[in-house]
């Protein structure tokens, strides 16, 4: 008969075998830059819609 180990398996820390290394982009179009640019454009568009709704007219039309 085999005796059970005194330390439960859940309490032993697991170490990753492969640690990812982040490489910073040097130039050009990159996914994170394009995603941030798109999100800022969406925020600006919705801010413009909110301002037009609050003013009651478009920003290019002056009453």
JSON list of C-alpha atoms in Angstrom, two decimals:
[
{"chain": "A", "resi": 1, "resn": "UNK", "atom": "CA", "xyz": [0.00, 0.00, 0.00]},
{"chain": "A", "resi": 2, "resn": "UNK", "atom": "CA", "xyz": [1.30, 3.46, -0.95]},
{"chain": "A", "resi": 3, "resn": "UNK", "atom": "CA", "xyz": [1.10, 6.28, 1.61]},
{"chain": "A", "resi": 4, "resn": "UNK", "atom": "CA", "xyz": [-0.41, 9.60, 0.54]},
{"chain": "A", "resi": 5, "resn": "UNK", "atom": "CA", "xyz": [1.83, 12.66, 0.40]},
{"chain": "A", "resi": 6, "resn": "UNK", "atom": "CA", "xyz": [1.46, 15.04, 3.38]},
{"chain": "A", "resi": 7, "resn": "UNK", "atom": "CA", "xyz": [1.17, 18.14, 1.13]},
{"chain": "A", "resi": 8, "resn": "UNK", "atom": "CA", "xyz": [-2.07, 18.46, -0.86]},
{"chain": "A", "resi": 9, "resn": "UNK", "atom": "CA", "xyz": [-1.65, 19.09, -4.59]},
{"chain": "A", "resi": 10, "resn": "UNK", "atom": "CA", "xyz": [-3.60, 22.38, -4.49]},
{"chain": "A", "resi": 11, "resn": "UNK", "atom": "CA", "xyz": [-1.11, 24.06, -2.15]},
{"chain": "A", "resi": 12, "resn": "UNK", "atom": "CA", "xyz": [1.96, 23.50, -4.36]},
{"chain": "A", "resi": 13, "resn": "UNK", "atom": "CA", "xyz": [2.59, 26.52, -6.62]},
{"chain": "A", "resi": 14, "resn": "UNK", "atom": "CA", "xyz": [2.60, 25.92, -10.35]},
{"chain": "A", "resi": 15, "resn": "UNK", "atom": "CA", "xyz": [5.37, 27.53, -12.36]},
{"chain": "A", "resi": 16, "resn": "UNK", "atom": "CA", "xyz": [4.86, 28.31, -16.04]},
{"chain": "A", "resi": 17, "resn": "UNK", "atom": "CA", "xyz": [7.11, 26.45, -18.44]},
{"chain": "A", "resi": 18, "resn": "UNK", "atom": "CA", "xyz": [7.21, 29.26, -20.98]},
{"chain": "A", "resi": 19, "resn": "UNK", "atom": "CA", "xyz": [7.18, 32.94, -20.02]},
{"chain": "A", "resi": 20, "resn": "UNK", "atom": "CA", "xyz": [6.07, 35.21, -22.91]},
{"chain": "A", "resi": 21, "resn": "UNK", "atom": "CA", "xyz": [8.40, 38.05, -23.84]},
{"chain": "A", "resi": 22, "resn": "UNK", "atom": "CA", "xyz": [6.79, 41.25, -25.10]},
{"chain": "A", "resi": 23, "resn": "UNK", "atom": "CA", "xyz": [8.52, 42.84, -28.05]},
{"chain": "A", "resi": 24, "resn": "UNK", "atom": "CA", "xyz": [7.81, 46.53, -28.52]},
{"chain": "A", "resi": 25, "resn": "UNK", "atom": "CA", "xyz": [7.08, 47.62, -32.10]},
{"chain": "A", "resi": 26, "resn": "UNK", "atom": "CA", "xyz": [9.59, 49.93, -33.73]},
{"chain": "A", "resi": 27, "resn": "UNK", "atom": "CA", "xyz": [7.50, 51.56, -36.49]},
{"chain": "A", "resi": 28, "resn": "UNK", "atom": "CA", "xyz": [4.44, 51.17, -38.70]},
{"chain": "A", "resi": 29, "resn": "UNK", "atom": "CA", "xyz": [0.86, 50.10, -38.12]},
{"chain": "A", "resi": 30, "resn": "UNK", "atom": "CA", "xyz": [0.37, 47.81, -35.15]},
{"chain": "A", "resi": 31, "resn": "UNK", "atom": "CA", "xyz": [-2.70, 46.16, -33.72]},
{"chain": "A", "resi": 32, "resn": "UNK", "atom": "CA", "xyz": [-2.70, 47.97, -30.38]},
{"chain": "A", "resi": 33, "resn": "UNK", "atom": "CA", "xyz": [-2.18, 51.40, -32.00]},
{"chain": "A", "resi": 34, "resn": "UNK", "atom": "CA", "xyz": [-4.95, 50.83, -34.52]},
{"chain": "A", "resi": 35, "resn": "UNK", "atom": "CA", "xyz": [-7.31, 49.54, -31.83]},
{"chain": "A", "resi": 36, "resn": "UNK", "atom": "CA", "xyz": [-6.63, 52.58, -29.62]},
{"chain": "A", "resi": 37, "resn": "UNK", "atom": "CA", "xyz": [-7.11, 54.93, -32.59]},
{"chain": "A", "resi": 38, "resn": "UNK", "atom": "CA", "xyz": [-10.44, 53.29, -33.44]},
{"chain": "A", "resi": 39, "resn": "UNK", "atom": "CA", "xyz": [-11.67, 53.52, -29.86]},
{"chain": "A", "resi": 40, "resn": "UNK", "atom": "CA", "xyz": [-10.75, 57.20, -29.63]},
{"chain": "A", "resi": 41, "resn": "UNK", "atom": "CA", "xyz": [-12.56, 57.85, -32.92]},
{"chain": "A", "resi": 42, "resn": "UNK", "atom": "CA", "xyz": [-15.69, 56.12, -31.58]},
{"chain": "A", "resi": 43, "resn": "UNK", "atom": "CA", "xyz": [-15.56, 58.19, -28.38]},
{"chain": "A", "resi": 44, "resn": "UNK", "atom": "CA", "xyz": [-15.20, 61.39, -30.41]},
{"chain": "A", "resi": 45, "resn": "UNK", "atom": "CA", "xyz": [-18.11, 60.45, -32.66]},
{"chain": "A", "resi": 46, "resn": "UNK", "atom": "CA", "xyz": [-20.42, 59.71, -29.73]},
{"chain": "A", "resi": 47, "resn": "UNK", "atom": "CA", "xyz": [-19.29, 62.92, -27.99]},
{"chain": "A", "resi": 48, "resn": "UNK", "atom": "CA", "xyz": [-20.22, 64.82, -31.16]},
{"chain": "A", "resi": 49, "resn": "UNK", "atom": "CA", "xyz": [-23.65, 63.15, -31.24]},
{"chain": "A", "resi": 50, "resn": "UNK", "atom": "CA", "xyz": [-24.18, 63.99, -27.55]},
{"chain": "A", "resi": 51, "resn": "UNK", "atom": "CA", "xyz": [-23.17, 67.64, -28.12]},
{"chain": "A", "resi": 52, "resn": "UNK", "atom": "CA", "xyz": [-25.53, 67.93, -31.09]},
{"chain": "A", "resi": 53, "resn": "UNK", "atom": "CA", "xyz": [-28.36, 66.43, -29.06]},
{"chain": "A", "resi": 54, "resn": "UNK", "atom": "CA", "xyz": [-27.65, 68.75, -26.13]},
{"chain": "A", "resi": 55, "resn": "UNK", "atom": "CA", "xyz": [-27.46, 71.86, -28.37]},
{"chain": "A", "resi": 56, "resn": "UNK", "atom": "CA", "xyz": [-30.47, 70.89, -30.44]},
{"chain": "A", "resi": 57, "resn": "UNK", "atom": "CA", "xyz": [-28.64, 71.42, -33.76]},
{"chain": "A", "resi": 58, "resn": "UNK", "atom": "CA", "xyz": [-25.53, 70.29, -35.58]},
{"chain": "A", "resi": 59, "resn": "UNK", "atom": "CA", "xyz": [-22.17, 71.86, -34.91]},
{"chain": "A", "resi": 60, "resn": "UNK", "atom": "CA", "xyz": [-21.75, 72.96, -38.54]},
{"chain": "A", "resi": 61, "resn": "UNK", "atom": "CA", "xyz": [-25.09, 74.79, -38.49]},
{"chain": "A", "resi": 62, "resn": "UNK", "atom": "CA", "xyz": [-25.19, 77.94, -36.41]},
{"chain": "A", "resi": 63, "resn": "UNK", "atom": "CA", "xyz": [-28.72, 79.07, -35.49]}
]
